[in-house]
Amino acid sequence: MDGLRNGGYILYVRHAEANVGEDLPGFSFGNCLTQRNLSNNGRMQAMMFGEYLRRHSIPIAYPVLASPFCRAIETANLAFGAENVQISPFLFQLYRLSGVLSEFEREIILNALGGMLETKPSFRNNQVIIGHNFPRGDGLGDIPDMGTVIVEPRGRGRGYTIVARISFNQWV
């Protein structure tokens, strides 16, 4: 954790625990009633995660990026404050990896993810991305609720290194 205080990392975080079930077919980003949403436990997880980072003086570059799903936005808002959150439409593309895609579509999305993860955050800060789990073998792999994959970007076109995988329980 000490290295995080110096900045330079990307924290890719899966949203906090959501209610059991699935998003409704034809769900709408503008209507949270059509989506799976955070459970009460998930709301507590999000608040505790943000508090942990503040208490341990881990610098965060704002805005925090969040998937357009209500569960990701609420996770980010509870952890960092709504004024510090920006919705990233690209993170919906990562969610789509769990669906039926052509190899061409999958490759385009994963290449864009690679570009995002190899981009260094602003000086002495860490970038936080609140997104979703990945299907086995894709992207950053399986991530538990409120789990974090810490990535060290090596710079545009130079890739990135996965430094650690931290579960929610390890954080708190």
CSV table of N, CA, C and O in Angstrom, one decimal, residues 54-157:
chain,number,residue,atom,x,y,z
A,54,ARG,N,-8.8,7.6,1.9
A,54,ARG,CA,-8.6,8.9,2.5
A,54,ARG,C,-7.8,8.7,3.8
A,54,ARG,O,-6.8,9.5,4.0
A,55,ARG,N,-8.1,7.8,4.6
A,55,ARG,CA,-7.5,7.6,5.9
A,55,ARG,C,-6.0,7.2,5.7
A,55,ARG,O,-5.1,7.6,6.5
A,56,HIS,N,-5.7,6.5,4.6
A,56,HIS,CA,-4.3,6.1,4.3
A,56,HIS,C,-3.6,7.0,3.4
A,56,HIS,O,-2.5,6.7,2.8
A,57,SER,N,-4.2,8.2,3.1
A,57,SER,CA,-3.5,9.3,2.3
A,57,SER,C,-3.1,8.8,0.9
A,57,SER,O,-2.0,9.1,0.5
A,58,ILE,N,-4.0,8.0,0.3
A,58,ILE,CA,-3.7,7.5,-1.1
A,58,ILE,C,-4.3,8.6,-2.0
A,58,ILE,O,-5.5,8.8,-2.1
A,59,PRO,N,-3.4,9.2,-2.8
A,59,PRO,CA,-3.8,10.3,-3.6
A,59,PRO,C,-4.6,9.8,-4.8
A,59,PRO,O,-4.2,8.9,-5.5
A,60,ILE,N,-5.7,10.5,-5.1
A,60,ILE,CA,-6.6,10.1,-6.2
A,60,ILE,C,-6.7,11.2,-7.2
A,60,ILE,O,-6.9,12.4,-6.8
A,61,ALA,N,-6.5,10.9,-8.5
A,61,ALA,CA,-6.8,11.9,-9.6
A,61,ALA,C,-8.2,12.0,-9.8
A,61,ALA,O,-8.9,10.9,-10.0
A,62,TYR,N,-8.8,13.2,-9.9
A,62,TYR,CA,-10.2,13.3,-10.2
A,62,TYR,C,-10.3,13.9,-11.6
A,62,TYR,O,-9.4,14.6,-12.0
A,63,PRO,N,-11.3,13.5,-12.3
A,63,PRO,CA,-12.5,12.7,-11.8
A,63,PRO,C,-12.2,11.2,-11.8
A,63,PRO,O,-11.3,10.7,-12.5
A,64,VAL,N,-12.9,10.5,-10.9
A,64,VAL,CA,-12.9,9.0,-10.9
A,64,VAL,C,-13.8,8.7,-12.1
A,64,VAL,O,-14.9,9.3,-12.3
A,65,LEU,N,-13.4,7.6,-12.8
A,65,LEU,CA,-14.3,7.2,-13.9
A,65,LEU,C,-15.2,6.1,-13.5
A,65,LEU,O,-14.8,5.2,-12.8
A,66,ALA,N,-16.4,6.2,-13.9
A,66,ALA,CA,-17.4,5.2,-13.6
A,66,ALA,C,-18.2,4.7,-14.8
A,66,ALA,O,-18.5,5.5,-15.7
A,67,SER,N,-18.5,3.4,-14.8
A,67,SER,CA,-19.4,2.9,-15.8
A,67,SER,C,-20.7,3.6,-15.8
A,67,SER,O,-21.1,4.0,-14.7
A,68,PRO,N,-21.5,3.6,-16.9
A,68,PRO,CA,-22.8,4.3,-16.8
A,68,PRO,C,-23.9,3.5,-16.1
A,68,PRO,O,-25.0,4.0,-16.0
A,69,PHE,N,-23.6,2.3,-15.6
A,69,PHE,CA,-24.6,1.6,-14.8
A,69,PHE,C,-24.8,2.2,-13.5
A,69,PHE,O,-23.8,2.7,-12.9
A,70,CYS,N,-26.0,2.3,-13.0
A,70,CYS,CA,-26.3,2.9,-11.7
A,70,CYS,C,-25.5,2.3,-10.6
A,70,CYS,O,-25.0,3.1,-9.7
A,71,ARG,N,-25.2,1.0,-10.6
A,71,ARG,CA,-24.5,0.4,-9.5
A,71,ARG,C,-23.0,0.9,-9.5
A,71,ARG,O,-22.4,1.0,-8.4
A,72,ALA,N,-22.4,1.2,-10.6
A,72,ALA,CA,-21.1,1.7,-10.7
A,72,ALA,C,-21.0,3.2,-10.3
A,72,ALA,O,-20.2,3.6,-9.6
A,73,ILE,N,-22.0,3.9,-10.8
A,73,ILE,CA,-22.1,5.4,-10.5
A,73,ILE,C,-22.3,5.5,-9.0
A,73,ILE,O,-21.6,6.3,-8.3
A,74,GLU,N,-23.2,4.8,-8.4
A,74,GLU,CA,-23.5,4.9,-6.9
A,74,GLU,C,-22.2,4.5,-6.1
A,74,GLU,O,-21.9,5.1,-5.1
A,75,THR,N,-21.5,3.4,-6.6
A,75,THR,CA,-20.3,3.0,-5.9
A,75,THR,C,-19.3,4.2,-5.9
A,75,THR,O,-18.8,4.6,-4.8
A,76,ALA,N,-19.1,4.8,-7.0
A,76,ALA,CA,-18.2,5.9,-7.2
A,76,ALA,C,-18.6,7.1,-6.3
A,76,ALA,O,-17.8,7.8,-5.6
A,77,ASN,N,-19.9,7.5,-6.4
A,77,ASN,CA,-20.4,8.6,-5.7
A,77,ASN,C,-20.3,8.4,-4.2
A,77,ASN,O,-19.9,9.4,-3.5
A,78,LEU,N,-20.6,7.2,-3.7
A,78,LEU,CA,-20.5,7.0,-2.2
A,78,LEU,C,-19.0,7.0,-1.8
A,78,LEU,O,-18.7,7.4,-0.7
A,79,ALA,N,-18.1,6.5,-2.6
A,79,ALA,CA,-16.7,6.4,-2.2
A,79,ALA,C,-16.0,7.8,-2.4
A,79,ALA,O,-15.1,8.1,-1.5
A,80,PHE,N,-16.3,8.6,-3.4
A,80,PHE,CA,-15.5,9.7,-3.7
A,80,PHE,C,-16.3,11.0,-3.8
A,80,PHE,O,-15.7,12.1,-3.9
A,81,GLY,N,-17.6,11.0,-3.7
A,81,GLY,CA,-18.5,12.2,-3.8
A,81,GLY,C,-18.8,12.4,-5.3
A,81,GLY,O,-18.0,12.3,-6.2
A,82,ALA,N,-20.1,12.7,-5.5
A,82,ALA,CA,-20.6,12.8,-6.9
A,82,ALA,C,-19.9,13.9,-7.7
A,82,ALA,O,-19.7,13.8,-8.9
A,83,GLU,N,-19.4,14.9,-7.0
A,83,GLU,CA,-18.7,16.0,-7.7
A,83,GLU,C,-17.4,15.6,-8.3
A,83,GLU,O,-16.8,16.2,-9.1
A,84,ASN,N,-16.9,14.4,-7.8
A,84,ASN,CA,-15.6,13.9,-8.3
A,84,ASN,C,-15.7,12.7,-9.2
A,84,ASN,O,-14.7,12.0,-9.4
A,85,VAL,N,-16.9,12.5,-9.8
A,85,VAL,CA,-17.1,11.3,-10.6
A,85,VAL,C,-17.5,11.7,-12.0
A,85,VAL,O,-18.2,12.7,-12.2
A,86,GLN,N,-16.9,11.0,-13.0
A,86,GLN,CA,-17.3,11.3,-14.4
A,86,GLN,C,-17.7,9.9,-15.0
A,86,GLN,O,-17.0,8.9,-14.8
A,87,ILE,N,-18.8,9.9,-15.7
A,87,ILE,CA,-19.3,8.7,-16.3
A,87,ILE,C,-18.5,8.4,-17.6
A,87,ILE,O,-18.3,9.3,-18.4
A,88,SER,N,-18.0,7.2,-17.8
A,88,SER,CA,-17.2,6.9,-19.0
A,88,SER,C,-18.0,5.9,-19.8
A,88,SER,O,-18.1,4.7,-19.4
A,89,PRO,N,-18.6,6.3,-20.9
A,89,PRO,CA,-19.4,5.4,-21.8
A,89,PRO,C,-18.5,4.2,-22.2
A,89,PRO,O,-19.1,3.1,-22.4
A,90,PHE,N,-17.2,4.3,-22.3
A,90,PHE,CA,-16.4,3.2,-22.8
A,90,PHE,C,-16.5,2.0,-21.8
A,90,PHE,O,-16.4,0.9,-22.2
A,91,LEU,N,-16.7,2.3,-20.5
A,91,LEU,CA,-16.8,1.2,-19.6
A,91,LEU,C,-18.0,0.3,-19.8
A,91,LEU,O,-18.0,-0.9,-19.4
A,92,PHE,N,-19.0,0.8,-20.5
A,92,PHE,CA,-20.1,-0.1,-20.9
A,92,PHE,C,-19.6,-1.1,-21.9
A,92,PHE,O,-20.0,-2.3,-22.0
A,93,GLN,N,-18.6,-0.7,-22.8
A,93,GLN,CA,-18.1,-1.7,-23.7
A,93,GLN,C,-17.4,-2.9,-23.0
A,93,GLN,O,-17.5,-4.0,-23.5
A,94,LEU,N,-16.7,-2.6,-21.9
A,94,LEU,CA,-16.1,-3.7,-21.1
A,94,LEU,C,-17.2,-4.6,-20.6
A,94,LEU,O,-17.0,-5.8,-20.6
A,95,TYR,N,-18.3,-4.1,-20.2
A,95,TYR,CA,-19.4,-4.9,-19.7
A,95,TYR,C,-19.9,-5.8,-20.8
A,95,TYR,O,-20.3,-7.0,-20.6
A,96,ARG,N,-19.9,-5.3,-22.0
A,96,ARG,CA,-20.3,-6.1,-23.2
A,96,ARG,C,-19.5,-7.3,-23.5
A,96,ARG,O,-19.9,-8.3,-24.1
A,97,LEU,N,-18.3,-7.4,-22.9
A,97,LEU,CA,-17.4,-8.5,-23.1
A,97,LEU,C,-18.0,-9.8,-22.6
A,97,LEU,O,-17.7,-10.9,-23.0
A,98,SER,N,-19.0,-9.7,-21.6
A,98,SER,CA,-19.6,-10.9,-21.1
A,98,SER,C,-20.8,-11.4,-22.0
A,98,SER,O,-21.3,-12.4,-21.8
A,99,GLY,N,-21.0,-10.6,-23.1
A,99,GLY,CA,-22.1,-11.0,-24.0
A,99,GLY,C,-21.5,-11.7,-25.2
A,99,GLY,O,-20.3,-12.1,-25.3
A,100,VAL,N,-22.3,-11.9,-26.2
A,100,VAL,CA,-21.9,-12.5,-27.5
A,100,VAL,C,-21.4,-11.4,-28.4
A,100,VAL,O,-22.1,-10.5,-28.8
A,101,LEU,N,-20.1,-11.5,-28.7
A,101,LEU,CA,-19.4,-10.5,-29.6
A,101,LEU,C,-18.6,-11.3,-30.6
A,101,LEU,O,-18.1,-12.4,-30.3
A,102,SER,N,-18.4,-10.7,-31.7
A,102,SER,CA,-17.4,-11.2,-32.7
A,102,SER,C,-16.0,-11.1,-32.1
A,102,SER,O,-15.8,-10.2,-31.3
A,103,GLU,N,-15.1,-11.9,-32.6
A,103,GLU,CA,-13.7,-11.7,-32.2
A,103,GLU,C,-13.2,-10.3,-32.6
A,103,GLU,O,-12.4,-9.7,-31.8
A,104,PHE,N,-13.6,-9.8,-33.7
A,104,PHE,CA,-13.2,-8.4,-34.1
A,104,PHE,C,-13.7,-7.4,-33.0
A,104,PHE,O,-12.9,-6.5,-32.6
A,105,GLU,N,-14.9,-7.5,-32.6
A,105,GLU,CA,-15.4,-6.5,-31.6
A,105,GLU,C,-14.7,-6.7,-30.3
A,105,GLU,O,-14.3,-5.7,-29.7
A,106,ARG,N,-14.5,-7.9,-29.9
A,106,ARG,CA,-13.8,-8.2,-28.6
A,106,ARG,C,-12.4,-7.6,-28.7
A,106,ARG,O,-11.9,-7.0,-27.7
A,107,GLU,N,-11.7,-7.8,-29.8
A,107,GLU,CA,-10.3,-7.3,-30.0
A,107,GLU,C,-10.3,-5.8,-29.9
A,107,GLU,O,-9.4,-5.2,-29.3
A,108,ILE,N,-11.2,-5.1,-30.5
A,108,ILE,CA,-11.3,-3.6,-30.5
A,108,ILE,C,-11.5,-3.1,-29.0
A,108,ILE,O,-10.8,-2.2,-28.6
A,109,ILE,N,-12.4,-3.8,-28.3
A,109,ILE,CA,-12.6,-3.4,-26.9
A,109,ILE,C,-11.4,-3.6,-26.0
A,109,ILE,O,-11.0,-2.7,-25.3
A,110,LEU,N,-10.8,-4.8,-26.2
A,110,LEU,CA,-9.6,-5.1,-25.4
A,110,LEU,C,-8.4,-4.2,-25.7
A,110,LEU,O,-7.6,-3.8,-24.8
A,111,ASN,N,-8.2,-3.8,-27.0
A,111,ASN,CA,-7.2,-2.9,-27.4
A,111,ASN,C,-7.4,-1.5,-26.8
A,111,ASN,O,-6.5,-0.9,-26.3
A,112,ALA,N,-8.7,-1.1,-26.8
A,112,ALA,CA,-9.0,0.2,-26.1
A,112,ALA,C,-8.7,0.2,-24.6
A,112,ALA,O,-8.2,1.1,-24.1
A,113,LEU,N,-9.1,-1.0,-24.0
A,113,LEU,CA,-8.8,-1.1,-22.6
A,113,LEU,C,-7.3,-1.0,-22.3
A,113,LEU,O,-6.8,-0.4,-21.4
A,114,GLY,N,-6.5,-1.7,-23.2
A,114,GLY,CA,-5.0,-1.7,-23.0
A,114,GLY,C,-4.5,-0.2,-23.1
A,114,GLY,O,-3.7,0.2,-22.3
A,115,GLY,N,-5.1,0.5,-24.1
A,115,GLY,CA,-4.7,2.0,-24.2
A,115,GLY,C,-5.0,2.7,-22.9
A,115,GLY,O,-4.2,3.6,-22.5
A,116,MET,N,-6.1,2.4,-22.3
A,116,MET,CA,-6.6,3.1,-21.1
A,116,MET,C,-5.6,2.8,-19.9
A,116,MET,O,-5.2,3.6,-19.2
A,117,LEU,N,-5.2,1.5,-19.9
A,117,LEU,CA,-4.4,1.0,-18.7
A,117,LEU,C,-2.9,1.3,-18.9
A,117,LEU,O,-2.2,1.2,-17.9
A,118,GLU,N,-2.5,1.7,-20.0
A,118,GLU,CA,-1.1,2.0,-20.2
A,118,GLU,C,-0.8,3.5,-20.1
A,118,GLU,O,0.3,4.0,-20.2
A,119,THR,N,-1.9,4.3,-19.9
A,119,THR,CA,-1.8,5.8,-19.8
A,119,THR,C,-1.6,6.1,-18.3
A,119,THR,O,-2.4,5.8,-17.4
A,120,LYS,N,-0.5,6.8,-18.0
A,120,LYS,CA,-0.1,7.2,-16.7
A,120,LYS,C,-1.0,8.3,-16.1
A,120,LYS,O,-1.4,9.2,-16.8
A,121,PRO,N,-1.4,8.1,-14.8
A,121,PRO,CA,-2.3,9.2,-14.2
A,121,PRO,C,-1.5,10.5,-14.0
A,121,PRO,O,-0.2,10.5,-14.1
A,122,SER,N,-2.2,11.5,-13.7
A,122,SER,CA,-1.5,12.8,-13.4
A,122,SER,C,-0.5,12.6,-12.3
A,122,SER,O,-0.6,11.8,-11.4
A,123,PHE,N,0.5,13.5,-12.3
A,123,PHE,CA,1.7,13.4,-11.4
A,123,PHE,C,1.3,13.2,-9.9
A,123,PHE,O,0.4,13.9,-9.4
A,124,ARG,N,1.9,12.1,-9.3
A,124,ARG,CA,1.7,11.8,-7.9
A,124,ARG,C,0.3,11.5,-7.5
A,124,ARG,O,-0.1,11.6,-6.4
A,125,ASN,N,-0.5,11.0,-8.5
A,125,ASN,CA,-1.9,10.6,-8.2
A,125,ASN,C,-2.1,9.2,-8.7
A,125,ASN,O,-1.3,8.7,-9.5
A,126,ASN,N,-3.2,8.6,-8.3
A,126,ASN,CA,-3.7,7.3,-8.8
A,126,ASN,C,-5.0,7.5,-9.5
A,126,ASN,O,-5.8,8.3,-9.0
A,127,GLN,N,-5.2,6.9,-10.6
A,127,GLN,CA,-6.5,7.0,-11.3
A,127,GLN,C,-7.4,5.8,-10.8
A,127,GLN,O,-6.9,4.7,-10.7
A,128,VAL,N,-8.6,6.1,-10.5
A,128,VAL,CA,-9.6,5.1,-10.1
A,128,VAL,C,-10.6,4.9,-11.2
A,128,VAL,O,-11.2,5.9,-11.7
A,129,ILE,N,-10.9,3.7,-11.6
A,129,ILE,CA,-11.9,3.3,-12.6
A,129,ILE,C,-12.9,2.3,-11.9
A,129,ILE,O,-12.5,1.3,-11.4
A,130,ILE,N,-14.2,2.7,-11.8
A,130,ILE,CA,-15.2,1.8,-11.2
A,130,ILE,C,-15.9,1.2,-12.4
A,130,ILE,O,-16.7,1.8,-13.1
A,131,GLY,N,-15.7,-0.1,-12.5
A,131,GLY,CA,-16.3,-0.9,-13.7
A,131,GLY,C,-16.9,-2.2,-13.2
A,131,GLY,O,-17.6,-2.3,-12.2
A,132,HIS,N,-16.7,-3.2,-14.1
A,132,HIS,CA,-17.4,-4.5,-13.9
A,132,HIS,C,-16.3,-5.6,-13.9
A,132,HIS,O,-15.2,-5.4,-14.3
A,133,ASN,N,-16.8,-6.8,-13.7
A,133,ASN,CA,-16.0,-8.0,-13.8
A,133,ASN,C,-15.8,-8.3,-15.2
A,133,ASN,O,-16.4,-7.7,-16.1
A,134,PHE,N,-14.8,-9.1,-15.5
A,134,PHE,CA,-14.5,-9.6,-16.9
A,134,PHE,C,-14.7,-11.0,-17.0
A,134,PHE,O,-14.6,-11.8,-16.0
A,135,PRO,N,-15.1,-11.5,-18.2
A,135,PRO,CA,-15.2,-12.9,-18.4
A,135,PRO,C,-13.9,-13.6,-18.2
A,135,PRO,O,-12.8,-13.0,-18.5
A,136,ARG,N,-13.8,-14.8,-17.8
A,136,ARG,CA,-12.6,-15.6,-17.7
A,136,ARG,C,-11.7,-15.5,-18.9
A,136,ARG,O,-12.2,-15.7,-20.0
A,137,GLY,N,-10.5,-15.1,-18.8
A,137,GLY,CA,-9.6,-15.0,-19.9
A,137,GLY,C,-9.6,-13.7,-20.6
A,137,GLY,O,-8.8,-13.5,-21.5
A,138,ASP,N,-10.4,-12.8,-20.3
A,138,ASP,CA,-10.5,-11.5,-20.9
A,138,ASP,C,-10.1,-10.4,-20.0
A,138,ASP,O,-10.3,-10.5,-18.8
A,139,GLY,N,-9.5,-9.3,-20.5
A,139,GLY,CA,-9.2,-8.1,-19.7
A,139,GLY,C,-8.4,-8.4,-18.5
A,139,GLY,O,-7.4,-9.0,-18.5
A,140,LEU,N,-9.0,-8.0,-17.4
A,140,LEU,CA,-8.3,-8.1,-16.1
A,140,LEU,C,-8.8,-9.3,-15.3
A,140,LEU,O,-8.4,-9.5,-14.1
A,141,GLY,N,-9.6,-10.2,-15.9
A,141,GLY,CA,-10.0,-11.4,-15.3
A,141,GLY,C,-11.1,-11.2,-14.3
A,141,GLY,O,-11.8,-10.2,-14.2
A,142,ASP,N,-11.3,-12.3,-13.5
A,142,ASP,CA,-12.4,-12.3,-12.5
A,142,ASP,C,-12.0,-11.4,-11.3
A,142,ASP,O,-10.9,-11.4,-10.8
A,143,ILE,N,-13.0,-10.5,-11.0
A,143,ILE,CA,-12.8,-9.6,-9.9
A,143,ILE,C,-14.0,-9.7,-8.9
A,143,ILE,O,-15.1,-9.5,-9.4
A,144,PRO,N,-13.8,-9.9,-7.7
A,144,PRO,CA,-14.9,-10.0,-6.7
A,144,PRO,C,-15.5,-8.6,-6.5
A,144,PRO,O,-14.9,-7.6,-6.8
A,145,ASP,N,-16.7,-8.6,-5.9
A,145,ASP,CA,-17.4,-7.3,-5.6
A,145,ASP,C,-16.4,-6.4,-4.8
A,145,ASP,O,-15.8,-6.8,-3.8
A,146,MET,N,-16.3,-5.2,-5.3
A,146,MET,CA,-15.4,-4.2,-4.6
A,146,MET,C,-14.0,-4.6,-4.6
A,146,MET,O,-13.2,-4.0,-3.9
A,147,GLY,N,-13.6,-5.6,-5.4
A,147,GLY,CA,-12.2,-6.0,-5.6
A,147,GLY,C,-11.5,-5.0,-6.5
A,147,GLY,O,-12.1,-4.3,-7.3
A,148,THR,N,-10.2,-4.9,-6.3
A,148,THR,CA,-9.4,-4.0,-7.1
A,148,THR,C,-8.2,-4.7,-7.8
A,148,THR,O,-7.5,-5.5,-7.1
A,149,VAL,N,-8.0,-4.3,-9.0
A,149,VAL,CA,-6.8,-4.7,-9.7
A,149,VAL,C,-5.9,-3.5,-9.8
A,149,VAL,O,-6.3,-2.5,-10.4
A,150,ILE,N,-4.7,-3.5,-9.2
A,150,ILE,CA,-3.8,-2.4,-9.3
A,150,ILE,C,-2.9,-2.6,-10.5
A,150,ILE,O,-2.2,-3.6,-10.6
A,151,VAL,N,-2.9,-1.6,-11.3
A,151,VAL,CA,-2.1,-1.6,-12.6
A,151,VAL,C,-1.1,-0.5,-12.6
A,151,VAL,O,-1.4,0.6,-12.2
A,152,GLU,N,0.1,-0.9,-13.0
A,152,GLU,CA,1.2,0.1,-13.2
A,152,GLU,C,1.3,0.4,-14.7
A,152,GLU,O,1.8,-0.5,-15.5
A,153,PRO,N,0.9,1.5,-15.2
A,153,PRO,CA,1.0,1.9,-16.6
A,153,PRO,C,2.5,2.1,-17.0
A,153,PRO,O,3.2,2.7,-16.2
A,154,ARG,N,2.9,1.6,-18.1
A,154,ARG,CA,4.3,1.8,-18.6
A,154,ARG,C,4.4,2.9,-19.6
A,154,ARG,O,5.4,3.2,-20.1
A,155,GLY,N,3.2,3.6,-20.0
A,155,GLY,CA,3.2,4.6,-20.9
A,155,GLY,C,2.6,4.2,-22.2
A,155,GLY,O,2.5,3.0,-22.6
A,156,ARG,N,2.1,5.2,-23.0
A,156,ARG,CA,1.4,4.9,-24.3
A,156,ARG,C,2.2,4.0,-25.2
A,156,ARG,O,3.4,4.3,-25.5
A,157,GLY,N,1.6,2.9,-25.6
A,157,GLY,CA,2.2,2.0,-26.5
A,157,GLY,C,3.2,1.0,-25.8
A,157,GLY,O,3.8,0.2,-26.5
